[in-house]
Short mmCIF file of C-alpha atoms in Angstrom, two decimals:
data_model
loop_
_atom_site.label_atom_id
_atom_site.label_comp_id
_atom_site.label_asym_id
_atom_site.label_seq_id
_atom_site.Cartn_x
_atom_site.Cartn_y
_atom_site.Cartn_z
CA MET A 440 -29.01 -12.08 12.95
CA SER A 441 -27.44 -8.20 11.70
CA ARG A 442 -27.64 -7.48 8.79
CA ILE A 443 -25.45 -4.44 6.83
CA PRO A 444 -26.79 -2.48 4.42
CA VAL A 445 -24.61 -2.79 1.34
CA LEU A 446 -24.89 -0.97 -2.01
CA GLU A 447 -21.71 -2.44 -3.25
CA VAL A 448 -19.11 -5.34 -3.41
CA PHE A 449 -16.60 -5.59 -5.71
CA GLY A 450 -12.80 -6.40 -7.17
CA PRO A 451 -10.21 -7.58 -7.08
CA THR A 452 -9.28 -3.89 -7.81
CA ILE A 453 -5.97 -1.37 -6.30
CA GLN A 454 -6.89 0.94 -3.72
CA GLY A 455 -6.69 4.28 -5.47
CA GLU A 456 -5.84 6.37 -3.02
CA GLY A 457 -4.16 7.46 1.25
CA MET A 458 -2.36 5.37 3.66
CA VAL A 459 -2.43 2.22 0.89
CA ILE A 460 -2.49 3.92 -2.09
CA GLY A 461 -1.92 0.84 -5.50
CA ARG A 462 -2.65 -1.83 -2.12
CA LYS A 463 -4.61 -4.83 -4.05
CA THR A 464 -8.20 -5.21 -2.19
CA MET A 465 -11.74 -5.62 -2.23
CA PHE A 466 -14.25 -2.83 -1.54
CA VAL A 467 -17.41 -2.97 0.65
CA ARG A 468 -19.48 -0.05 0.00
CA THR A 469 -22.41 0.46 2.92
CA ALA A 470 -24.91 2.81 2.12
CA GLY A 471 -26.33 6.07 4.62
CA CYS A 472 -24.14 9.06 5.48
CA ASP A 473 -24.47 11.42 8.09
CA TYR A 474 -22.72 14.54 5.78
CA ARG A 475 -23.69 16.22 2.42
CA CYS A 476 -20.47 17.10 0.57
CA VAL A 477 -20.78 19.01 -2.44
CA TRP A 478 -18.87 17.21 -4.63
CA CYS A 479 -19.21 13.67 -2.59
CA ASP A 480 -18.77 11.13 -5.58
CA SER A 481 -20.64 8.64 -4.20
CA LYS A 482 -23.77 10.83 -3.80
CA PHE A 483 -25.65 7.52 -3.98
CA THR A 484 -25.03 6.11 -1.45
CA TRP A 485 -27.48 8.65 0.41
CA ASP A 486 -29.17 10.70 -1.86
CA GLY A 487 -32.16 7.75 -2.01
CA SER A 488 -31.45 6.80 -5.82
CA GLU A 489 -30.16 2.94 -5.04
CA ARG A 490 -31.96 1.01 -2.43
CA ALA A 491 -29.54 -0.94 -0.61
CA ARG A 492 -29.28 -4.74 0.42
CA LEU A 493 -28.92 -5.72 4.20
CA LEU A 494 -26.33 -8.80 4.00
CA THR A 495 -25.38 -11.04 7.14
CA PRO A 496 -21.92 -10.93 7.40
CA GLU A 497 -21.48 -14.44 6.00
CA ALA A 498 -23.42 -13.35 2.89
CA VAL A 499 -20.73 -10.13 2.65
CA TRP A 500 -18.28 -13.09 2.40
CA ALA A 501 -19.61 -15.04 0.32
CA GLU A 502 -19.63 -12.04 -2.15
CA LEU A 503 -16.47 -11.61 -1.67
CA VAL A 504 -15.22 -15.04 -2.50
CA ALA A 505 -17.75 -14.89 -5.24
CA LEU A 506 -15.33 -11.96 -6.63
CA GLY A 507 -12.25 -12.36 -5.48
CA GLY A 508 -11.47 -16.30 -5.20
CA ARG A 509 -8.21 -16.76 -3.46
CA ARG A 510 -6.92 -13.45 -5.42
CA PHE A 511 -6.97 -11.25 -2.37
CA ASN A 512 -6.51 -10.85 1.52
CA HIS A 513 -7.72 -6.79 1.55
CA VAL A 514 -10.84 -5.38 2.19
CA THR A 515 -11.69 -1.85 2.08
CA ILE A 516 -14.79 -0.66 3.81
CA SER A 517 -16.19 2.54 2.57
CA GLY A 518 -19.14 4.63 2.07
CA GLY A 519 -20.81 6.81 2.92
CA ASN A 520 -20.28 6.49 6.27
CA PRO A 521 -19.46 2.57 7.74
CA ALA A 522 -19.56 4.14 11.24
CA LEU A 523 -22.76 4.63 11.38
CA ILE A 524 -22.97 0.89 11.24
CA ARG A 525 -22.48 -0.74 15.00
CA GLU A 526 -23.00 -4.26 15.51
CA PRO A 527 -23.16 -6.06 12.36
CA MET A 528 -19.73 -4.44 11.20
CA ALA A 529 -18.12 -5.53 13.94
CA ASP A 530 -19.18 -9.19 13.47
CA LEU A 531 -18.08 -8.55 9.95
CA ILE A 532 -14.74 -7.05 10.51
CA ARG A 533 -13.80 -10.33 13.28
CA LEU A 534 -15.34 -12.75 10.27
CA LEU A 535 -12.70 -11.29 8.02
CA HIS A 536 -9.41 -11.18 10.32
CA GLU A 537 -10.59 -14.94 11.63
CA ARG A 538 -9.85 -15.41 7.24
CA GLY A 539 -7.11 -13.66 7.82
CA ILE A 540 -7.98 -10.99 6.10
CA ARG A 541 -6.33 -7.56 6.52
CA VAL A 542 -9.52 -4.74 6.66
CA GLY A 543 -9.12 -1.02 5.81
CA LEU A 544 -11.80 1.56 6.87
CA GLU A 545 -12.29 5.57 5.37
CA THR A 546 -14.17 7.37 7.37
CA GLN A 547 -14.46 11.41 8.10
CA GLY A 548 -14.73 11.01 11.68
CA SER A 549 -17.51 12.52 12.74
CA VAL A 550 -19.14 9.29 14.11
CA TRP A 551 -16.64 6.58 16.73
CA GLN A 552 -17.31 2.82 17.09
CA PRO A 553 -16.13 0.72 19.15
CA TRP A 554 -14.58 -1.40 16.38
CA PHE A 555 -12.25 1.25 15.06
CA LEU A 556 -9.76 0.00 17.42
CA GLU A 557 -10.05 -3.67 14.98
CA ILE A 558 -8.86 -1.62 11.76
CA ASP A 559 -5.42 -2.55 10.00
CA ASP A 560 -5.66 0.49 7.95
CA LEU A 561 -7.54 3.12 9.15
CA THR A 562 -8.39 6.67 7.24
CA LEU A 563 -9.32 9.40 9.45
CA SER A 564 -10.92 12.00 6.29
CA PRO A 565 -12.25 15.20 7.49
CA LYS A 566 -14.05 17.28 5.03
CA PRO A 567 -12.20 20.59 4.11
CA PRO A 568 -14.43 24.23 3.42
CA SER A 569 -15.42 23.48 -0.39
CA SER A 570 -17.20 20.04 0.49
CA GLN A 571 -19.78 23.07 2.74
CA MET A 572 -19.71 20.37 5.90
CA THR A 573 -18.55 21.75 9.73
CA THR A 574 -15.87 19.78 11.28
CA ASN A 575 -16.31 18.87 14.78
CA TRP A 576 -12.85 19.66 15.78
CA ASP A 577 -13.86 17.87 19.50
CA ALA A 578 -15.21 14.95 18.27
CA LEU A 579 -12.21 14.18 16.03
CA ASP A 580 -9.64 15.03 19.19
CA ASP A 581 -11.83 12.92 20.84
CA MET A 582 -11.40 9.64 18.05
CA VAL A 583 -7.74 11.03 17.66
CA GLY A 584 -7.20 10.15 21.22
CA ARG A 585 -9.04 6.74 21.17
CA LEU A 586 -7.34 5.70 18.11
CA ARG A 587 -3.89 6.72 19.71
CA ALA A 588 -4.40 4.74 22.79
CA GLY A 589 -5.52 1.71 20.68
CA GLU A 590 -2.18 1.82 18.32
CA VAL A 591 -4.47 2.14 15.68
CA ASN A 592 -2.21 2.38 12.40
CA PHE A 593 -4.46 5.21 11.37
CA SER A 594 -3.93 8.31 9.25
CA PHE A 595 -5.76 11.81 7.57
CA LYS A 596 -6.53 12.03 4.23
CA ILE A 597 -7.49 15.71 3.02
CA PRO A 598 -9.43 16.56 -0.49
CA VAL A 599 -8.24 19.47 -1.39
CA PHE A 600 -9.67 21.58 -4.13
CA ASP A 601 -8.60 25.46 -3.34
CA GLU A 602 -6.47 27.77 -0.93
CA GLU A 603 -9.30 27.23 1.44
CA ASP A 604 -8.74 23.79 2.18
CA LEU A 605 -5.33 24.07 2.07
CA ALA A 606 -5.54 26.23 5.05
CA TYR A 607 -7.84 23.62 6.46
CA ALA A 608 -5.38 21.31 6.29
CA ARG A 609 -2.40 23.19 7.36
CA ARG A 610 -4.77 23.34 10.75
CA VAL A 611 -5.49 19.81 11.23
CA HIS A 612 -1.41 19.06 10.67
CA ARG A 613 -0.62 22.07 13.34
CA ARG A 614 -3.01 20.14 15.88
CA TRP A 615 -1.82 17.06 15.21
CA PRO A 616 1.79 16.95 13.77
CA ASP A 617 2.25 13.42 14.65
CA VAL A 618 -0.32 11.95 12.72
CA ALA A 619 0.57 10.96 8.85
CA LEU A 620 -1.00 13.67 6.65
CA TYR A 621 -2.14 12.70 3.20
CA LEU A 622 -3.31 15.40 0.71
CA SER A 623 -5.83 13.78 -1.84
CA VAL A 624 -6.22 16.05 -5.22
CA GLY A 625 -10.01 16.81 -5.47
CA ASN A 626 -12.33 15.48 -8.15
CA PRO A 627 -14.16 18.39 -9.29
CA ASP A 628 -17.20 16.88 -11.36
CA PRO A 629 -17.28 13.07 -10.16
CA ALA A 630 -19.78 12.71 -13.03
CA ALA A 631 -17.30 14.33 -15.75
CA PRO A 632 -17.80 11.46 -18.55
CA GLY A 633 -14.85 9.62 -20.63
CA ASP A 634 -10.89 10.78 -19.12
CA VAL A 635 -10.26 13.13 -17.05
CA ALA A 636 -6.88 12.20 -16.90
CA LYS A 637 -5.70 15.34 -17.60
CA THR A 638 -7.75 17.66 -15.66
CA LEU A 639 -6.57 15.65 -12.59
CA LEU A 640 -3.07 15.09 -13.63
CA SER A 641 -2.99 19.50 -13.97
CA ARG A 642 -4.42 19.83 -10.34
CA LEU A 643 -1.87 17.37 -8.52
CA ALA A 644 0.39 19.40 -10.08
CA TRP A 645 -1.39 22.37 -8.46
CA LEU A 646 -1.00 21.21 -5.51
CA VAL A 647 2.29 19.64 -5.38
CA ASP A 648 3.35 23.16 -6.84
CA ARG A 649 1.82 24.49 -3.90
CA VAL A 650 3.19 22.35 -1.43
CA VAL A 651 6.45 22.16 -2.40
CA ARG A 652 6.51 25.66 -1.45
CA ASP A 653 5.16 25.42 1.99
CA GLU A 654 6.89 25.90 5.51
CA GLU A 655 3.64 24.02 7.44
CA LEU A 656 3.29 21.27 4.97
CA VAL A 657 6.53 19.42 5.69
CA ALA A 658 5.91 15.82 6.28
CA VAL A 659 2.66 15.49 4.69
CA ARG A 660 2.36 12.93 1.08
CA VAL A 661 0.29 13.90 -1.84
CA LEU A 662 -1.18 11.63 -4.45
CA PRO A 663 -3.93 11.74 -7.10
CA GLN A 664 -6.57 9.42 -6.85
CA LEU A 665 -4.95 6.22 -8.86
CA HIS A 666 -8.93 4.71 -9.81
CA THR A 667 -10.00 7.85 -11.31
CA LEU A 668 -7.11 8.41 -13.62
CA LEU A 669 -7.25 4.84 -14.80
CA TRP A 670 -10.72 4.37 -15.47
CA GLY A 671 -12.37 7.87 -15.23
CA ASN A 672 -15.29 8.00 -13.29
CA CYS A 673 -16.39 4.61 -13.28
CA ARG A 674 -17.64 2.58 -11.09
CA GLY A 675 -17.08 -0.80 -9.58
CA VAL A 676 -13.72 -0.75 -10.14
CA MET B 1481 37.56 15.39 4.46
CA SER B 1482 35.55 12.68 2.75
CA ARG B 1483 33.61 13.52 -0.26
CA ILE B 1484 30.69 12.39 -2.05
CA PRO B 1485 29.85 12.41 -6.23
CA VAL B 1486 26.78 13.94 -6.48
CA LEU B 1487 25.44 14.24 -10.18
CA GLU B 1488 22.31 16.36 -8.77
CA VAL B 1489 20.95 17.95 -5.79
CA PHE B 1490 16.84 18.94 -6.32
CA GLY B 1491 13.52 19.64 -4.58
CA PRO B 1492 11.53 19.94 -2.66
CA THR B 1493 9.68 18.00 -4.65
CA ILE B 1494 7.64 14.63 -3.74
CA GLN B 1495 8.83 10.97 -4.12
CA GLY B 1496 7.17 9.80 -7.15
CA GLU B 1497 7.00 6.02 -6.47
CA GLY B 1498 7.19 3.23 -4.10
CA MET B 1499 6.84 3.01 -0.31
CA VAL B 1500 7.15 6.90 0.11
CA ILE B 1501 5.09 7.80 -2.87
CA GLY B 1502 3.68 11.66 -2.89
CA ARG B 1503 5.98 12.28 0.52
CA LYS B 1504 7.83 15.63 -0.08
CA THR B 1505 11.35 15.28 -0.33
CA MET B 1506 14.93 16.69 -1.61
CA PHE B 1507 16.86 14.48 -3.77
CA VAL B 1508 20.52 14.24 -3.83
CA ARG B 1509 21.77 12.00 -6.36
CA THR B 1510 25.08 10.21 -6.43
CA ALA B 1511 27.60 9.36 -9.31
CA GLY B 1512 28.32 5.49 -10.63
CA CYS B 1513 26.50 2.63 -10.76
CA ASP B 1514 27.86 -1.04 -10.83
CA TYR B 1515 24.45 -2.58 -13.00
CA ARG B 1516 23.68 -1.01 -16.69
CA CYS B 1517 19.95 -1.76 -17.32
CA VAL B 1518 18.87 -1.30 -20.71
CA TRP B 1519 16.16 1.05 -19.45
CA CYS B 1520 17.49 3.16 -17.12
CA ASP B 1521 16.10 6.37 -16.83
CA SER B 1522 19.62 8.45 -15.52
CA LYS B 1523 22.30 6.65 -17.79
CA PHE B 1524 23.37 10.47 -16.97
CA THR B 1525 24.87 8.94 -13.62
CA TRP B 1526 26.98 6.06 -15.38
CA ASP B 1527 27.53 6.76 -19.24
CA GLY B 1528 30.32 9.49 -18.71
CA SER B 1529 28.20 12.06 -20.03
CA GLU B 1530 27.75 13.68 -16.75
CA ARG B 1531 30.88 14.37 -14.67
CA ALA B 1532 30.30 14.08 -10.84
CA ARG B 1533 30.97 17.16 -7.86
CA LEU B 1534 32.73 15.76 -5.18
CA LEU B 1535 31.12 17.49 -2.11
CA THR B 1536 31.62 16.88 1.86
CA PRO B 1537 29.00 16.67 3.72
CA GLU B 1538 28.85 19.94 4.84
CA ALA B 1539 28.75 21.16 1.11
CA VAL B 1540 25.44 18.73 0.09
CA TRP B 1541 24.10 19.89 3.30
CA ALA B 1542 24.16 23.85 2.00
CA GLU B 1543 22.72 23.11 -0.79
CA LEU B 1544 19.61 21.25 0.21
CA VAL B 1545 19.41 24.05 2.60
CA ALA B 1546 19.65 26.66 -0.32
CA LEU B 1547 17.83 24.91 -2.44
CA GLY B 1548 14.60 23.68 0.41
CA GLY B 1549 14.97 26.47 2.84
CA ARG B 1550 12.71 24.76 6.00
CA ARG B 1551 10.56 23.89 3.73
CA PHE B 1552 11.66 19.73 4.05
CA ASN B 1553 11.97 17.23 6.52
CA HIS B 1554 12.63 14.37 3.96
CA VAL B 1555 16.10 13.76 1.65
CA THR B 1556 16.01 11.09 -0.73
CA ILE B 1557 19.54 9.61 -1.62
CA SER B 1558 19.25 8.12 -4.96
CA GLY B 1559 21.65 7.23 -7.97
CA GLY B 1560 23.16 5.59 -9.68
CA ASN B 1561 23.82 3.00 -6.73
CA PRO B 1562 24.61 5.34 -3.78
CA ALA B 1563 25.65 2.06 -2.03
CA LEU B 1564 29.02 2.43 -3.43
CA ILE B 1565 29.82 5.05 -1.40
CA ARG B 1566 31.12 4.27 1.98
CA GLU B 1567 32.34 6.52 4.54
CA PRO B 1568 31.10 9.73 3.12
CA MET B 1569 27.72 8.79 3.13
CA ALA B 1570 28.17 7.50 6.31
CA ASP B 1571 29.06 10.81 7.29
CA LEU B 1572 25.80 12.83 4.98
CA ILE B 1573 23.53 10.28 6.66
CA ARG B 1574 24.44 11.03 9.86
CA LEU B 1575 24.73 15.01 9.91
CA LEU B 1576 21.29 14.72 8.08
CA HIS B 1577 19.75 12.91 11.11
CA GLU B 1578 21.31 15.57 13.76
CA ARG B 1579 19.70 18.00 11.92
CA GLY B 1580 15.68 16.01 11.98
CA ILE B 1581 15.99 15.00 8.42
CA ARG B 1582 14.29 11.96 7.82
CA VAL B 1583 16.18 9.77 4.99
CA GLY B 1584 15.43 7.23 2.14
CA LEU B 1585 17.51 5.41 -0.03
CA GLU B 1586 17.02 3.58 -3.40
CA THR B 1587 19.44 0.66 -4.05
CA GLN B 1588 19.16 -2.11 -6.07
CA GLY B 1589 20.45 -4.38 -3.59
CA SER B 1590 23.71 -6.10 -4.94
CA VAL B 1591 26.13 -4.19 -3.00
CA TRP B 1592 25.89 -3.68 1.00
CA GLN B 1593 27.08 -1.05 3.31
CA PRO B 1594 26.95 -0.94 7.50
CA TRP B 1595 24.94 2.82 7.16
CA PHE B 1596 21.61 0.81 5.73
CA LEU B 1597 21.04 0.27 9.06
CA GLU B 1598 20.16 3.98 9.59
CA ILE B 1599 18.34 4.63 7.05
CA ASP B 1600 14.52 5.51 7.36
CA ASP B 1601 13.01 4.36 4.24
CA LEU B 1602 14.79 1.84 2.57
CA THR B 1603 13.77 0.84 -1.19
CA LEU B 1604 15.40 -1.85 -2.11
CA SER B 1605 15.05 -2.60 -6.16
CA PRO B 1606 16.06 -5.79 -7.81
CA LYS B 1607 16.00 -5.89 -11.60
CA PRO B 1608 14.07 -7.45 -12.80
CA PRO B 1609 14.74 -9.60 -16.67
CA SER B 1610 13.88 -6.88 -19.24
CA SER B 1611 16.99 -5.15 -17.16
CA GLN B 1612 19.33 -7.07 -18.67
CA MET B 1613 21.15 -7.30 -15.32
CA THR B 1614 21.18 -10.46 -13.06
CA THR B 1615 20.21 -10.58 -9.45
CA ASN B 1616 22.69 -12.43 -6.72
CA TRP B 1617 19.78 -14.25 -5.03
CA ASP B 1618 22.11 -15.22 -2.08
CA ALA B 1619 23.36 -11.66 -2.46
CA LEU B 1620 20.03 -10.40 -1.64
CA ASP B 1621 19.29 -13.19 0.79
CA ASP B 1622 21.96 -12.10 3.19
CA MET B 1623 20.93 -8.02 2.64
CA VAL B 1624 17.27 -8.86 3.54
CA GLY B 1625 18.96 -10.69 6.58
CA ARG B 1626 20.48 -7.92 8.04
CA LEU B 1627 17.60 -5.55 7.27
CA ARG B 1628 15.39 -7.49 9.26
CA ALA B 1629 17.99 -8.16 12.02
CA GLY B 1630 17.96 -4.54 12.35
CA GLU B 1631 14.87 -3.63 12.28
CA VAL B 1632 15.07 -1.16 9.07
CA ASN B 1633 11.62 -0.54 7.32
CA PHE B 1634 12.31 -1.50 3.86
CA SER B 1635 10.42 -2.83 0.96
CA PHE B 1636 11.44 -4.10 -2.30
CA LYS B 1637 10.19 -2.15 -6.04
CA ILE B 1638 10.21 -3.87 -9.20
CA PRO B 1639 9.85 -2.92 -12.34
CA VAL B 1640 7.20 -4.66 -14.79
CA PHE B 1641 7.36 -4.68 -18.30
CA ASP B 1642 6.42 -8.13 -19.29
CA GLU B 1643 5.11 -11.54 -17.88
CA GLU B 1644 8.78 -12.34 -17.76
CA ASP B 1645 9.20 -9.52 -14.98
CA LEU B 1646 5.94 -10.30 -13.47
CA ALA B 1647 7.18 -14.01 -12.80
CA TYR B 1648 10.26 -12.18 -11.52
CA ALA B 1649 8.35 -10.89 -9.34
CA ARG B 1650 6.27 -13.87 -8.03
CA ARG B 1651 9.68 -15.43 -7.06
CA VAL B 1652 10.77 -12.43 -5.13
CA HIS B 1653 7.63 -12.14 -3.71
CA ARG B 1654 8.14 -16.06 -2.62
CA ARG B 1655 11.21 -15.94 -1.51
CA TRP B 1656 10.32 -13.16 1.31
CA PRO B 1657 6.80 -12.88 1.01
CA ASP B 1658 7.17 -10.64 4.46
CA VAL B 1659 8.50 -8.21 2.97
CA ALA B 1660 6.45 -5.04 1.08
CA LEU B 1661 6.39 -5.40 -2.13
CA TYR B 1662 5.49 -2.52 -4.62
CA LEU B 1663 5.15 -3.13 -8.19
CA SER B 1664 6.15 -0.52 -10.73
CA VAL B 1665 5.30 0.62 -13.83
CA GLY B 1666 7.97 0.60 -16.41
CA ASN B 1667 9.31 3.57 -18.38
CA PRO B 1668 9.53 1.84 -21.81
CA ASP B 1669 11.52 5.14 -23.26
CA PRO B 1670 12.35 7.73 -20.93
CA ALA B 1671 14.37 9.56 -23.04
CA ALA B 1672 11.12 10.28 -24.86
CA PRO B 1673 9.96 13.91 -25.16
CA GLY B 1674 6.67 15.30 -24.17
CA ASP B 1675 3.77 13.97 -22.05
CA VAL B 1676 3.93 10.32 -21.81
CA ALA B 1677 1.25 10.18 -19.44
CA LYS B 1678 -1.16 8.36 -21.73
CA THR B 1679 1.40 5.85 -22.40
CA LEU B 1680 2.10 5.24 -18.49
CA LEU B 1681 -1.48 5.16 -17.94
CA SER B 1682 -2.18 1.99 -20.11
CA ARG B 1683 0.74 0.19 -18.73
CA LEU B 1684 -0.48 1.14 -15.80
CA ALA B 1685 -4.17 -0.79 -16.63
CA TRP B 1686 -2.57 -3.14 -17.97
CA LEU B 1687 -0.27 -4.48 -14.78
CA VAL B 1688 -3.27 -3.52 -12.47
CA ASP B 1689 -5.35 -5.88 -14.41
CA ARG B 1690 -2.39 -8.56 -14.52
CA VAL B 1691 -1.64 -8.33 -10.71
CA VAL B 1692 -5.90 -8.78 -10.17
CA ARG B 1693 -6.37 -11.36 -11.84
CA ASP B 1694 -3.05 -13.60 -9.77
CA GLU B 1695 -3.64 -16.23 -7.18
CA GLU B 1696 0.03 -15.13 -6.18
CA LEU B 1697 0.58 -11.96 -5.84
CA VAL B 1698 -1.94 -10.76 -3.53
CA ALA B 1699 -0.38 -8.57 -0.62
CA VAL B 1700 1.41 -6.48 -3.17
CA ARG B 1701 0.90 -2.44 -4.37
CA VAL B 1702 1.11 -1.45 -8.02
CA LEU B 1703 2.38 1.97 -8.95
CA PRO B 1704 3.20 4.64 -11.29
CA GLN B 1705 5.69 6.93 -11.12
CA LEU B 1706 4.19 10.14 -9.93
CA HIS B 1707 7.20 12.45 -11.46
CA THR B 1708 6.92 11.26 -14.46
CA LEU B 1709 3.17 11.49 -15.11
CA LEU B 1710 3.30 15.10 -13.59
CA TRP B 1711 6.60 16.25 -15.63
CA GLY B 1712 7.19 13.07 -18.67
CA ASN B 1713 10.99 12.86 -18.63
CA CYS B 1714 12.38 15.47 -17.53
CA ARG B 1715 15.09 16.03 -14.84
CA GLY B 1716 15.62 17.89 -11.88
CA VAL B 1717 11.67 17.82 -10.67
#
């Protein structure tokens, strides 16, 4: 039986960012990532600090129902990079759809999986320079082409920390002007305790101001992370 | 020449709430309203405290360009209730579309206009009990039917202040389960000075908590007003 390395199942809560911001959803967070973003807010998915549980899709479903009862019809698959998992993830998505659940995915777009074509709300989140990761533009080109051909409902979400990141967002927008582009306020210190709302709102104000004055970033959306505004850097909400 | 009673033209800024939250947009705010919501955040549109300017669609466009240059391709028409204006508004929408601009509308859904069928992002915001207004359900039924028949991209947005408002939101959701439903955090005192972010975030936390525990409000989105988080109760942003 195929199994998924799962670090967290939680919810119901709301999606905090991107194309389905505010949507009531459950989260399934997988272990493992091919990236090492310096500001990653989920380093526990790849730094070895936590052991994943290997769960069958049926076991994941049982946990979702135990937590969410009849109070959800949307599940967000996040990571780490869930695209590192092939067959078991395809099985989970099939199972969720059979039960009438809508499925969202968040991935950086470095690895393709055929089951991307089954996702209802797909967020491609290529990482800007502040992450210290390198984008493979050809791979991303290929991915966008496949998602378009498959008529998948997808968007870009780029966290923006500084001017270099903004230049990166412009480059993405120039290359794929017809793909919805969400700019997300960077969270500079995802380990900071307490109420970080003030810091994040002042960063949001900065990002809005920059975008408002920009002639290239026109058909874009600027959004905060609602979960961080609400609950700071707490996990599992 | 037909003219529109305009109270404000401002932007570029971002849309603060609802179905296009975060979208870079310009605002055109019209004068006049058939409602008198007790918590209205734009009473100056109907309480006689400000005089509207009567502008031709071409003059509105000139102001938009003077403010926004080439830095926008989305305009939000808000009020008051812009649906009180017939021909001149149809002319403005046609003019905006001719210039490649996407048009959003916010209205309570009490008055129908044929030009609703031309709107790109239409928010119907029926008012819950806390407003002290009464909903005409048959009129709203009729409106939803026309918008569906015209394949308009529309959604409901309901501000929620209390449990009664939540019950109202459930009623809307039961009646039109297939229409996207956005729940918006109520702003209890739109005249309060200073930083109201803390108050609004604690209300958002309350609303998220209530929705998370609800078996009826499942396929919904919960959102704050970003503009109020950013700029408090200031106007023109």
